[in-house]
Amino acid sequence: MQTWSLISICVLLGVVVRWGVSLNSYSGAGKPPMFGDYEAQRHWQEVTYNLPIREWYFNSTNNDLAYWGLDYPPLTAYHSWLCAYIANIINPEWVKLHKSRGYESPEHKLFMRTTVLVADLLLFIPAVVLYCLYLTDGSSKKKVSVLLCILLYPGIILIDYGHFQYNGVSLGLALWGILGLGLGWDALGSIAFSLALNYKQMELYHALPFFCYLLGKCFKAGLMGHGFFLFVRIAAAVVVTFALCWLPFLSDPVQALQVVRRIFPVARGLFEVQAENSICILRYNMYPDTYRLSLVLIWSPQ
């Protein structure tokens, strides 16, 4: 009971700090013509709500890709549409096509900040709590200390609540994937990480550790026996997850290729200054009947 009380206090403190940072201004506020990443996220809501899916990633008179064109995978676009649907119910002016460009108001700022906090409460914070409880070694006090350090890490708080991003979604999904692998639910963990990849392409930073861990587990189980069926189950989970995320774009190869071009802009140079960078290191040690999984997450704001 004492452990859960300390966890509750840590979570509450994490929420309070996040909301305290969100009360301040954001990067690009009142600075035309681009207005910062806050406007980028709002503009994606405007585009996804008002335009058909086939136009989301294409340049047109209604979708100027030079002005914060959508360049994240489909799951981000669906998330933007969901936020826009709610925004339109509250105030249609927030997502009105063309006329809402650069829209800034205290009410809209409150709405946008709330969407980030809700995403953290649904995905990132629960994943951190469960990771610290079940996949962290040591005493209860050590588990709580690790939880507090992660929840109060200033880099991600400043980026998501001061600058304005939704990194808690992709990192939360990746952490759910790690939980799945650590608890032996490899297919579910693969699904969660596939969703993270389909939310933000920067999760490719984490792909190699996931791939090596799962492939190593399949080899260890024997590719001519149980390991083969494990490999097929994981591969099927990944393929189905990607197919569902990309389903609206798969009917037309031109659509799918355009999404890929926007996600990986080789033509305009792959290097872009990112607001965040992250490295995930997975390692496992073999025991007679179990796998032991440990995690190191490093966020390096640039």
PDB file of C-alpha atoms in Angstrom:
ATOM      1  CA  MET A   1       0.000   0.000   0.000  1.00  0.00           C
ATOM      2  CA  GLN A   2       2.846   2.365   0.832  1.00  0.00           C
ATOM      3  CA  THR A   3       4.415   1.712  -2.588  1.00  0.00           C
ATOM      4  CA  TRP A   4       1.193   2.578  -4.403  1.00  0.00           C
ATOM      5  CA  SER A   5       0.852   5.725  -2.328  1.00  0.00           C
ATOM      6  CA  LEU A   6       4.336   6.816  -3.365  1.00  0.00           C
ATOM      7  CA  ILE A   7       3.563   5.949  -6.998  1.00  0.00           C
ATOM      8  CA  SER A   8       0.392   8.036  -6.839  1.00  0.00           C
ATOM      9  CA  ILE A   9       2.352  10.977  -5.461  1.00  0.00           C
ATOM     10  CA  CYS A  10       4.969  10.625  -8.220  1.00  0.00           C
ATOM     11  CA  VAL A  11       2.298  10.526 -10.926  1.00  0.00           C
ATOM     12  CA  LEU A  12       0.509  13.511  -9.415  1.00  0.00           C
ATOM     13  CA  LEU A  13       3.768  15.440  -9.220  1.00  0.00           C
ATOM     14  CA  GLY A  14       4.550  14.551 -12.828  1.00  0.00           C
ATOM     15  CA  VAL A  15       1.143  15.811 -13.946  1.00  0.00           C
ATOM     16  CA  VAL A  16       1.453  19.031 -11.915  1.00  0.00           C
ATOM     17  CA  VAL A  17       4.902  19.817 -13.350  1.00  0.00           C
ATOM     18  CA  ARG A  18       3.670  19.124 -16.872  1.00  0.00           C
ATOM     19  CA  TRP A  19       0.667  21.373 -16.462  1.00  0.00           C
ATOM     20  CA  GLY A  20       2.775  24.059 -14.797  1.00  0.00           C
ATOM     21  CA  VAL A  21       5.083  24.174 -17.818  1.00  0.00           C
ATOM     22  CA  SER A  22       2.087  24.237 -20.164  1.00  0.00           C
ATOM     23  CA  LEU A  23       0.775  27.435 -18.534  1.00  0.00           C
ATOM     24  CA  ASN A  24       3.663  29.331 -20.056  1.00  0.00           C
ATOM     25  CA  SER A  25       4.040  30.359 -23.679  1.00  0.00           C
ATOM     26  CA  TYR A  26       5.153  28.022 -26.448  1.00  0.00           C
ATOM     27  CA  SER A  27       7.872  28.174 -29.064  1.00  0.00           C
ATOM     28  CA  GLY A  28       6.846  30.397 -31.982  1.00  0.00           C
ATOM     29  CA  ALA A  29       3.907  32.074 -30.275  1.00  0.00           C
ATOM     30  CA  GLY A  30       2.908  35.256 -32.099  1.00  0.00           C
ATOM     31  CA  LYS A  31       5.743  34.915 -34.625  1.00  0.00           C
ATOM     32  CA  PRO A  32       4.437  34.778 -38.207  1.00  0.00           C
ATOM     33  CA  PRO A  33       4.596  33.375 -40.752  1.00  0.00           C
ATOM     34  CA  MET A  34       5.150  29.871 -39.289  1.00  0.00           C
ATOM     35  CA  PHE A  35       4.263  30.310 -35.582  1.00  0.00           C
ATOM     36  CA  GLY A  36       6.266  27.244 -34.458  1.00  0.00           C
ATOM     37  CA  ASP A  37       5.397  23.590 -33.901  1.00  0.00           C
ATOM     38  CA  TYR A  38       2.223  24.546 -32.040  1.00  0.00           C
ATOM     39  CA  GLU A  39       0.850  25.845 -35.339  1.00  0.00           C
ATOM     40  CA  ALA A  40       2.172  22.776 -37.152  1.00  0.00           C
ATOM     41  CA  GLN A  41       0.098  20.487 -34.958  1.00  0.00           C
ATOM     42  CA  ARG A  42      -2.943  22.749 -35.217  1.00  0.00           C
ATOM     43  CA  HIS A  43      -2.560  22.993 -38.989  1.00  0.00           C
ATOM     44  CA  TRP A  44      -2.430  19.207 -39.307  1.00  0.00           C
ATOM     45  CA  GLN A  45      -5.739  19.109 -37.477  1.00  0.00           C
ATOM     46  CA  GLU A  46      -7.131  21.653 -39.926  1.00  0.00           C
ATOM     47  CA  VAL A  47      -5.938  19.661 -42.944  1.00  0.00           C
ATOM     48  CA  THR A  48      -7.009  16.207 -41.769  1.00  0.00           C
ATOM     49  CA  TYR A  49     -10.442  17.393 -40.696  1.00  0.00           C
ATOM     50  CA  ASN A  50     -11.324  19.370 -43.824  1.00  0.00           C
ATOM     51  CA  LEU A  51      -9.682  17.393 -46.609  1.00  0.00           C
ATOM     52  CA  PRO A  52     -10.242  13.802 -47.777  1.00  0.00           C
ATOM     53  CA  ILE A  53      -7.534  11.321 -46.859  1.00  0.00           C
ATOM     54  CA  ARG A  54      -6.225  11.178 -50.426  1.00  0.00           C
ATOM     55  CA  GLU A  55      -5.203  14.862 -50.148  1.00  0.00           C
ATOM     56  CA  TRP A  56      -3.532  14.813 -46.759  1.00  0.00           C
ATOM     57  CA  TYR A  57       0.004  14.314 -48.079  1.00  0.00           C
ATOM     58  CA  PHE A  58      -0.315  16.018 -51.483  1.00  0.00           C
ATOM     59  CA  ASN A  59       0.373  19.629 -52.348  1.00  0.00           C
ATOM     60  CA  SER A  60      -2.730  21.499 -53.534  1.00  0.00           C
ATOM     61  CA  THR A  61      -4.490  24.835 -53.267  1.00  0.00           C
ATOM     62  CA  ASN A  62      -6.061  23.591 -50.030  1.00  0.00           C
ATOM     63  CA  ASN A  63      -2.922  21.952 -48.685  1.00  0.00           C
ATOM     64  CA  ASP A  64       0.259  23.984 -49.081  1.00  0.00           C
ATOM     65  CA  LEU A  65       3.004  21.535 -48.124  1.00  0.00           C
ATOM     66  CA  ALA A  66       5.438  24.429 -47.762  1.00  0.00           C
ATOM     67  CA  TYR A  67       3.348  25.571 -44.781  1.00  0.00           C
ATOM     68  CA  TRP A  68       3.752  22.787 -42.222  1.00  0.00           C
ATOM     69  CA  GLY A  69       2.890  20.003 -44.651  1.00  0.00           C
ATOM     70  CA  LEU A  70       2.095  16.694 -42.975  1.00  0.00           C
ATOM     71  CA  ASP A  71       5.307  14.654 -42.871  1.00  0.00           C
ATOM     72  CA  TYR A  72       4.681  12.085 -40.146  1.00  0.00           C
ATOM     73  CA  PRO A  73       3.272   8.548 -40.589  1.00  0.00           C
ATOM     74  CA  PRO A  74      -0.477   7.824 -40.844  1.00  0.00           C
ATOM     75  CA  LEU A  75      -1.101   7.273 -37.119  1.00  0.00           C
ATOM     76  CA  THR A  76      -0.106  10.869 -36.427  1.00  0.00           C
ATOM     77  CA  ALA A  77      -2.568  12.007 -39.100  1.00  0.00           C
ATOM     78  CA  TYR A  78      -5.367   9.946 -37.519  1.00  0.00           C
ATOM     79  CA  HIS A  79      -4.522  11.425 -34.125  1.00  0.00           C
ATOM     80  CA  SER A  80      -4.663  14.923 -35.635  1.00  0.00           C
ATOM     81  CA  TRP A  81      -8.065  14.136 -37.137  1.00  0.00           C
ATOM     82  CA  LEU A  82      -9.384  12.935 -33.763  1.00  0.00           C
ATOM     83  CA  CYS A  83      -8.165  16.100 -32.020  1.00  0.00           C
ATOM     84  CA  ALA A  84      -9.669  18.181 -34.841  1.00  0.00           C
ATOM     85  CA  TYR A  85     -13.016  16.416 -34.505  1.00  0.00           C
ATOM     86  CA  ILE A  86     -13.159  17.372 -30.824  1.00  0.00           C
ATOM     87  CA  ALA A  87     -11.864  20.889 -31.570  1.00  0.00           C
ATOM     88  CA  ASN A  88     -14.592  21.425 -34.159  1.00  0.00           C
ATOM     89  CA  ILE A  89     -17.250  20.524 -31.595  1.00  0.00           C
ATOM     90  CA  ILE A  90     -15.845  23.071 -29.126  1.00  0.00           C
ATOM     91  CA  ASN A  91     -15.113  25.854 -31.620  1.00  0.00           C
ATOM     92  CA  PRO A  92     -15.149  25.357 -35.433  1.00  0.00           C
ATOM     93  CA  GLU A  93     -12.954  28.451 -35.853  1.00  0.00           C
ATOM     94  CA  TRP A  94     -10.001  26.471 -34.496  1.00  0.00           C
ATOM     95  CA  VAL A  95      -9.865  24.177 -37.531  1.00  0.00           C
ATOM     96  CA  LYS A  96     -11.585  26.178 -40.280  1.00  0.00           C
ATOM     97  CA  LEU A  97      -9.812  25.620 -43.592  1.00  0.00           C
ATOM     98  CA  HIS A  98      -7.473  28.503 -44.551  1.00  0.00           C
ATOM     99  CA  LYS A  99      -9.080  30.963 -42.104  1.00  0.00           C
ATOM    100  CA  SER A 100      -7.628  29.311 -38.997  1.00  0.00           C
ATOM    101  CA  ARG A 101      -3.992  29.675 -40.049  1.00  0.00           C
ATOM    102  CA  GLY A 102      -1.964  31.075 -37.170  1.00  0.00           C
ATOM    103  CA  TYR A 103      -4.965  30.909 -34.835  1.00  0.00           C
ATOM    104  CA  GLU A 104      -3.966  31.722 -31.270  1.00  0.00           C
ATOM    105  CA  SER A 105      -6.229  32.230 -28.282  1.00  0.00           C
ATOM    106  CA  PRO A 106      -6.103  31.310 -24.581  1.00  0.00           C
ATOM    107  CA  GLU A 107      -8.979  28.854 -25.069  1.00  0.00           C
ATOM    108  CA  HIS A 108      -7.297  27.108 -27.975  1.00  0.00           C
ATOM    109  CA  LYS A 109      -4.001  26.981 -26.119  1.00  0.00           C
ATOM    110  CA  LEU A 110      -5.804  25.300 -23.219  1.00  0.00           C
ATOM    111  CA  PHE A 111      -7.309  22.764 -25.596  1.00  0.00           C
ATOM    112  CA  MET A 112      -4.007  21.966 -27.293  1.00  0.00           C
ATOM    113  CA  ARG A 113      -2.151  21.627 -23.998  1.00  0.00           C
ATOM    114  CA  THR A 114      -4.897  19.326 -22.717  1.00  0.00           C
ATOM    115  CA  THR A 115      -4.551  17.019 -25.716  1.00  0.00           C
ATOM    116  CA  VAL A 116      -0.870  16.510 -24.874  1.00  0.00           C
ATOM    117  CA  LEU A 117      -1.619  15.803 -21.213  1.00  0.00           C
ATOM    118  CA  VAL A 118      -4.425  13.374 -22.066  1.00  0.00           C
ATOM    119  CA  ALA A 119      -2.078  11.492 -24.410  1.00  0.00           C
ATOM    120  CA  ASP A 120       0.485  11.213 -21.612  1.00  0.00           C
ATOM    121  CA  LEU A 121      -2.145  10.031 -19.131  1.00  0.00           C
ATOM    122  CA  LEU A 122      -3.412   7.370 -21.528  1.00  0.00           C
ATOM    123  CA  LEU A 123      -0.123   6.074 -22.936  1.00  0.00           C
ATOM    124  CA  PHE A 124       3.158   7.349 -21.551  1.00  0.00           C
ATOM    125  CA  ILE A 125       2.599   7.600 -17.794  1.00  0.00           C
ATOM    126  CA  PRO A 126       0.881   4.183 -17.355  1.00  0.00           C
ATOM    127  CA  ALA A 127       3.680   2.549 -19.388  1.00  0.00           C
ATOM    128  CA  VAL A 128       6.345   4.176 -17.209  1.00  0.00           C
ATOM    129  CA  VAL A 129       4.582   3.065 -14.012  1.00  0.00           C
ATOM    130  CA  LEU A 130       4.267  -0.550 -15.170  1.00  0.00           C
ATOM    131  CA  TYR A 131       7.839  -0.622 -16.455  1.00  0.00           C
ATOM    132  CA  CYS A 132       9.202   0.578 -13.127  1.00  0.00           C
ATOM    133  CA  LEU A 133       7.070  -1.917 -11.198  1.00  0.00           C
ATOM    134  CA  TYR A 134       7.672  -5.047 -13.248  1.00  0.00           C
ATOM    135  CA  LEU A 135      10.892  -4.597 -15.221  1.00  0.00           C
ATOM    136  CA  THR A 136      13.064  -2.624 -12.792  1.00  0.00           C
ATOM    137  CA  ASP A 137      15.275  -4.454 -10.306  1.00  0.00           C
ATOM    138  CA  GLY A 138      15.728  -3.466  -6.707  1.00  0.00           C
ATOM    139  CA  SER A 139      13.622  -2.439  -3.756  1.00  0.00           C
ATOM    140  CA  SER A 140      10.305  -0.621  -3.871  1.00  0.00           C
ATOM    141  CA  LYS A 141      12.078   2.622  -3.012  1.00  0.00           C
ATOM    142  CA  LYS A 142      14.413   2.187  -5.970  1.00  0.00           C
ATOM    143  CA  LYS A 143      11.482   1.480  -8.290  1.00  0.00           C
ATOM    144  CA  VAL A 144       9.725   4.632  -7.102  1.00  0.00           C
ATOM    145  CA  SER A 145      12.941   6.644  -7.500  1.00  0.00           C
ATOM    146  CA  VAL A 146      13.318   5.469 -11.101  1.00  0.00           C
ATOM    147  CA  LEU A 147       9.665   6.324 -11.735  1.00  0.00           C
ATOM    148  CA  LEU A 148      10.118   9.829 -10.373  1.00  0.00           C
ATOM    149  CA  CYS A 149      13.265  10.414 -12.443  1.00  0.00           C
ATOM    150  CA  ILE A 150      11.551   9.375 -15.675  1.00  0.00           C
ATOM    151  CA  LEU A 151       8.338  11.288 -15.035  1.00  0.00           C
ATOM    152  CA  LEU A 152      10.228  14.468 -14.147  1.00  0.00           C
ATOM    153  CA  TYR A 153      12.791  14.242 -16.927  1.00  0.00           C
ATOM    154  CA  PRO A 154      12.930  17.886 -18.117  1.00  0.00           C
ATOM    155  CA  GLY A 155      13.789  17.181 -21.759  1.00  0.00           C
ATOM    156  CA  ILE A 156      10.535  15.553 -22.794  1.00  0.00           C
ATOM    157  CA  ILE A 157       8.436  17.870 -20.584  1.00  0.00           C
ATOM    158  CA  LEU A 158       9.957  21.000 -22.109  1.00  0.00           C
ATOM    159  CA  ILE A 159       9.672  19.634 -25.640  1.00  0.00           C
ATOM    160  CA  ASP A 160       6.055  18.481 -25.378  1.00  0.00           C
ATOM    161  CA  TYR A 161       4.679  21.178 -23.069  1.00  0.00           C
ATOM    162  CA  GLY A 162       6.972  24.144 -23.642  1.00  0.00           C
ATOM    163  CA  HIS A 163       7.886  23.756 -27.296  1.00  0.00           C
ATOM    164  CA  PHE A 164       4.861  21.672 -28.368  1.00  0.00           C
ATOM    165  CA  GLN A 165       4.957  18.074 -29.536  1.00  0.00           C
ATOM    166  CA  TYR A 166       3.324  14.712 -28.860  1.00  0.00           C
ATOM    167  CA  ASN A 167       6.442  12.658 -28.160  1.00  0.00           C
ATOM    168  CA  GLY A 168       4.679  11.013 -25.229  1.00  0.00           C
ATOM    169  CA  VAL A 169       2.549   9.099 -27.724  1.00  0.00           C
ATOM    170  CA  SER A 170       5.384   7.491 -29.684  1.00  0.00           C
ATOM    171  CA  LEU A 171       7.604   6.959 -26.638  1.00  0.00           C
ATOM    172  CA  GLY A 172       4.630   5.601 -24.686  1.00  0.00           C
ATOM    173  CA  LEU A 173       3.810   3.098 -27.433  1.00  0.00           C
ATOM    174  CA  ALA A 174       7.475   2.068 -27.631  1.00  0.00           C
ATOM    175  CA  LEU A 175       7.535   1.552 -23.880  1.00  0.00           C
ATOM    176  CA  TRP A 176       4.361  -0.542 -24.084  1.00  0.00           C
ATOM    177  CA  GLY A 177       6.245  -2.610 -26.652  1.00  0.00           C
ATOM    178  CA  ILE A 178       9.124  -3.078 -24.220  1.00  0.00           C
ATOM    179  CA  LEU A 179       6.679  -4.122 -21.521  1.00  0.00           C
ATOM    180  CA  GLY A 180       5.182  -6.696 -23.865  1.00  0.00           C
ATOM    181  CA  LEU A 181       8.599  -8.164 -24.631  1.00  0.00           C
ATOM    182  CA  GLY A 182       9.701  -8.063 -21.006  1.00  0.00           C
ATOM    183  CA  LEU A 183       6.588  -9.904 -19.832  1.00  0.00           C
ATOM    184  CA  GLY A 184       6.795 -12.505 -22.583  1.00  0.00           C
ATOM    185  CA  TRP A 185       3.975 -11.141 -24.765  1.00  0.00           C
ATOM    186  CA  ASP A 186       6.126 -10.820 -27.856  1.00  0.00           C
ATOM    187  CA  ALA A 187       3.313 -10.421 -30.392  1.00  0.00           C
ATOM    188  CA  LEU A 188       1.591  -7.718 -28.340  1.00  0.00           C
ATOM    189  CA  GLY A 189       4.900  -5.961 -27.784  1.00  0.00           C
ATOM    190  CA  SER A 190       5.571  -6.059 -31.519  1.00  0.00           C
ATOM    191  CA  ILE A 191       2.151  -4.569 -32.222  1.00  0.00           C
ATOM    192  CA  ALA A 192       2.760  -1.736 -29.758  1.00  0.00           C
ATOM    193  CA  PHE A 193       6.145  -0.898 -31.250  1.00  0.00           C
ATOM    194  CA  SER A 194       4.734  -1.081 -34.777  1.00  0.00           C
ATOM    195  CA  LEU A 195       2.162   1.499 -33.721  1.00  0.00           C
ATOM    196  CA  ALA A 196       4.993   3.668 -32.369  1.00  0.00           C
ATOM    197  CA  LEU A 197       6.737   3.455 -35.751  1.00  0.00           C
ATOM    198  CA  ASN A 198       3.510   4.377 -37.489  1.00  0.00           C
ATOM    199  CA  TYR A 199       3.129   7.407 -35.251  1.00  0.00           C
ATOM    200  CA  LYS A 200       6.606   8.861 -35.597  1.00  0.00           C
ATOM    201  CA  GLN A 201       9.386   7.727 -37.917  1.00  0.00           C
ATOM    202  CA  MET A 202      11.999   8.751 -35.335  1.00  0.00           C
ATOM    203  CA  GLU A 203      11.107   5.517 -33.521  1.00  0.00           C
ATOM    204  CA  LEU A 204      13.408   3.887 -36.077  1.00  0.00           C
ATOM    205  CA  TYR A 205      16.091   4.799 -33.522  1.00  0.00           C
ATOM    206  CA  HIS A 206      14.641   2.005 -31.390  1.00  0.00           C
ATOM    207  CA  ALA A 207      13.957  -0.507 -34.173  1.00  0.00           C
ATOM    208  CA  LEU A 208      17.345  -2.260 -34.190  1.00  0.00           C
ATOM    209  CA  PRO A 209      17.267  -3.266 -30.495  1.00  0.00           C
ATOM    210  CA  PHE A 210      13.713  -4.592 -30.899  1.00  0.00           C
ATOM    211  CA  PHE A 211      14.645  -6.513 -34.037  1.00  0.00           C
ATOM    212  CA  CYS A 212      17.804  -8.020 -32.537  1.00  0.00           C
ATOM    213  CA  TYR A 213      16.071  -9.014 -29.317  1.00  0.00           C
ATOM    214  CA  LEU A 214      13.157 -10.735 -31.055  1.00  0.00           C
ATOM    215  CA  LEU A 215      15.310 -12.420 -33.696  1.00  0.00           C
ATOM    216  CA  GLY A 216      17.700 -13.640 -31.015  1.00  0.00           C
ATOM    217  CA  LYS A 217      14.797 -15.076 -29.062  1.00  0.00           C
ATOM    218  CA  CYS A 218      13.540 -16.917 -32.152  1.00  0.00           C
ATOM    219  CA  PHE A 219      17.017 -18.360 -32.828  1.00  0.00           C
ATOM    220  CA  LYS A 220      17.394 -19.398 -29.200  1.00  0.00           C
ATOM    221  CA  ALA A 221      14.062 -21.209 -29.309  1.00  0.00           C
ATOM    222  CA  GLY A 222      15.132 -22.990 -32.489  1.00  0.00           C
ATOM    223  CA  LEU A 223      14.102 -21.878 -35.946  1.00  0.00           C
ATOM    224  CA  MET A 224      13.165 -25.458 -36.837  1.00  0.00           C
ATOM    225  CA  GLY A 225      10.748 -25.716 -33.931  1.00  0.00           C
ATOM    226  CA  HIS A 226       9.078 -23.295 -31.510  1.00  0.00           C
ATOM    227  CA  GLY A 227      11.248 -20.429 -32.714  1.00  0.00           C
ATOM    228  CA  PHE A 228       9.830 -20.693 -36.232  1.00  0.00           C
ATOM    229  CA  PHE A 229       6.252 -20.375 -35.012  1.00  0.00           C
ATOM    230  CA  LEU A 230       7.273 -17.477 -32.774  1.00  0.00           C
ATOM    231  CA  PHE A 231       8.878 -15.768 -35.776  1.00  0.00           C
ATOM    232  CA  VAL A 232       5.744 -16.272 -37.894  1.00  0.00           C
ATOM    233  CA  ARG A 233       3.505 -14.952 -35.100  1.00  0.00           C
ATOM    234  CA  ILE A 234       5.627 -11.824 -34.623  1.00  0.00           C
ATOM    235  CA  ALA A 235       5.928 -11.215 -38.379  1.00  0.00           C
ATOM    236  CA  ALA A 236       2.163 -11.592 -38.820  1.00  0.00           C
ATOM    237  CA  ALA A 237       1.487  -9.153 -35.966  1.00  0.00           C
ATOM    238  CA  VAL A 238       3.807  -6.550 -37.500  1.00  0.00           C
ATOM    239  CA  VAL A 239       2.477  -6.944 -41.055  1.00  0.00           C
ATOM    240  CA  VAL A 240      -1.181  -6.773 -39.976  1.00  0.00           C
ATOM    241  CA  THR A 241      -0.534  -3.702 -37.799  1.00  0.00           C
ATOM    242  CA  PHE A 242       1.223  -1.861 -40.624  1.00  0.00           C
ATOM    243  CA  ALA A 243      -1.452  -2.903 -43.113  1.00  0.00           C
ATOM    244  CA  LEU A 244      -4.249  -1.549 -40.905  1.00  0.00           C
ATOM    245  CA  CYS A 245      -2.430   1.744 -40.323  1.00  0.00           C
ATOM    246  CA  TRP A 246      -1.755   2.200 -44.045  1.00  0.00           C
ATOM    247  CA  LEU A 247      -5.033   0.737 -45.299  1.00  0.00           C
ATOM    248  CA  PRO A 248      -6.520   4.012 -46.644  1.00  0.00           C
ATOM    249  CA  PHE A 249      -3.385   4.555 -48.757  1.00  0.00           C
ATOM    250  CA  LEU A 250      -2.766   1.029 -50.035  1.00  0.00           C
ATOM    251  CA  SER A 251      -5.476   1.040 -52.707  1.00  0.00           C
ATOM    252  CA  ASP A 252      -3.427   3.479 -54.787  1.00  0.00           C
ATOM    253  CA  PRO A 253       0.364   2.998 -55.073  1.00  0.00           C
ATOM    254  CA  VAL A 254       0.760   6.711 -55.842  1.00  0.00           C
ATOM    255  CA  GLN A 255      -0.841   7.554 -52.501  1.00  0.00           C
ATOM    256  CA  ALA A 256       1.409   5.174 -50.574  1.00  0.00           C
ATOM    257  CA  LEU A 257       4.560   6.407 -52.337  1.00  0.00           C
ATOM    258  CA  GLN A 258       3.669  10.013 -51.592  1.00  0.00           C
ATOM    259  CA  VAL A 259       3.301   9.243 -47.885  1.00  0.00           C
ATOM    260  CA  VAL A 260       6.711   7.539 -47.946  1.00  0.00           C
ATOM    261  CA  ARG A 261       8.238  10.558 -49.704  1.00  0.00           C
ATOM    262  CA  ARG A 262       6.829  12.897 -47.079  1.00  0.00           C
ATOM    263  CA  ILE A 263       8.053  10.718 -44.221  1.00  0.00           C
ATOM    264  CA  PHE A 264      11.529  10.239 -45.721  1.00  0.00           C
ATOM    265  CA  PRO A 265      12.259  13.435 -47.679  1.00  0.00           C
ATOM    266  CA  VAL A 266      15.303  12.205 -49.580  1.00  0.00           C
ATOM    267  CA  ALA A 267      14.763  14.758 -52.349  1.00  0.00           C
ATOM    268  CA  ARG A 268      15.101  17.690 -49.939  1.00  0.00           C
ATOM    269  CA  GLY A 269      17.764  16.127 -47.724  1.00  0.00           C
ATOM    270  CA  LEU A 270      17.211  13.649 -44.932  1.00  0.00           C
ATOM    271  CA  PHE A 271      18.847  15.770 -42.244  1.00  0.00           C
ATOM    272  CA  GLU A 272      16.528  18.049 -40.337  1.00  0.00           C
ATOM    273  CA  VAL A 273      17.096  19.528 -36.898  1.00  0.00           C
ATOM    274  CA  GLN A 274      14.854  17.534 -34.599  1.00  0.00           C
ATOM    275  CA  ALA A 275      13.492  18.782 -31.303  1.00  0.00           C
ATOM    276  CA  GLU A 276      14.324  15.497 -29.692  1.00  0.00           C
ATOM    277  CA  ASN A 277      16.540  12.496 -30.053  1.00  0.00           C
ATOM    278  CA  SER A 278      16.290   9.224 -28.237  1.00  0.00           C
ATOM    279  CA  ILE A 279      18.234   6.053 -27.886  1.00  0.00           C
ATOM    280  CA  CYS A 280      16.765   2.863 -26.565  1.00  0.00           C
ATOM    281  CA  ILE A 281      19.014  -0.008 -25.552  1.00  0.00           C
ATOM    282  CA  LEU A 282      17.483  -3.419 -24.940  1.00  0.00           C
ATOM    283  CA  ARG A 283      19.503  -6.270 -23.586  1.00  0.00           C
ATOM    284  CA  TYR A 284      18.531  -9.685 -22.377  1.00  0.00           C
ATOM    285  CA  ASN A 285      20.274 -12.432 -20.431  1.00  0.00           C
ATOM    286  CA  MET A 286      19.389 -16.068 -20.893  1.00  0.00           C
ATOM    287  CA  TYR A 287      18.161 -18.062 -17.931  1.00  0.00           C
ATOM    288  CA  PRO A 288      16.888 -21.658 -18.017  1.00  0.00           C
ATOM    289  CA  ASP A 289      13.225 -20.750 -18.549  1.00  0.00           C
ATOM    290  CA  THR A 290      12.986 -16.996 -18.811  1.00  0.00           C
ATOM    291  CA  TYR A 291      14.280 -13.923 -20.544  1.00  0.00           C
ATOM    292  CA  ARG A 292      15.359 -10.944 -18.562  1.00  0.00           C
ATOM    293  CA  LEU A 293      14.851  -7.627 -20.270  1.00  0.00           C
ATOM    294  CA  SER A 294      16.284  -4.307 -19.203  1.00  0.00           C
ATOM    295  CA  LEU A 295      15.948  -0.854 -20.686  1.00  0.00           C
ATOM    296  CA  VAL A 296      17.948   2.307 -20.908  1.00  0.00           C
ATOM    297  CA  LEU A 297      16.210   5.361 -22.362  1.00  0.00           C
ATOM    298  CA  ILE A 298      18.211   8.499 -23.123  1.00  0.00           C
ATOM    299  CA  TRP A 299      16.553  11.636 -24.439  1.00  0.00           C
ATOM    300  CA  SER A 300      18.936  14.270 -25.763  1.00  0.00           C
ATOM    301  CA  PRO A 301      17.179  17.519 -26.699  1.00  0.00           C
ATOM    302  CA  GLN A 302      19.017  19.438 -29.383  1.00  0.00           C
TER     303      GLN A 302
END
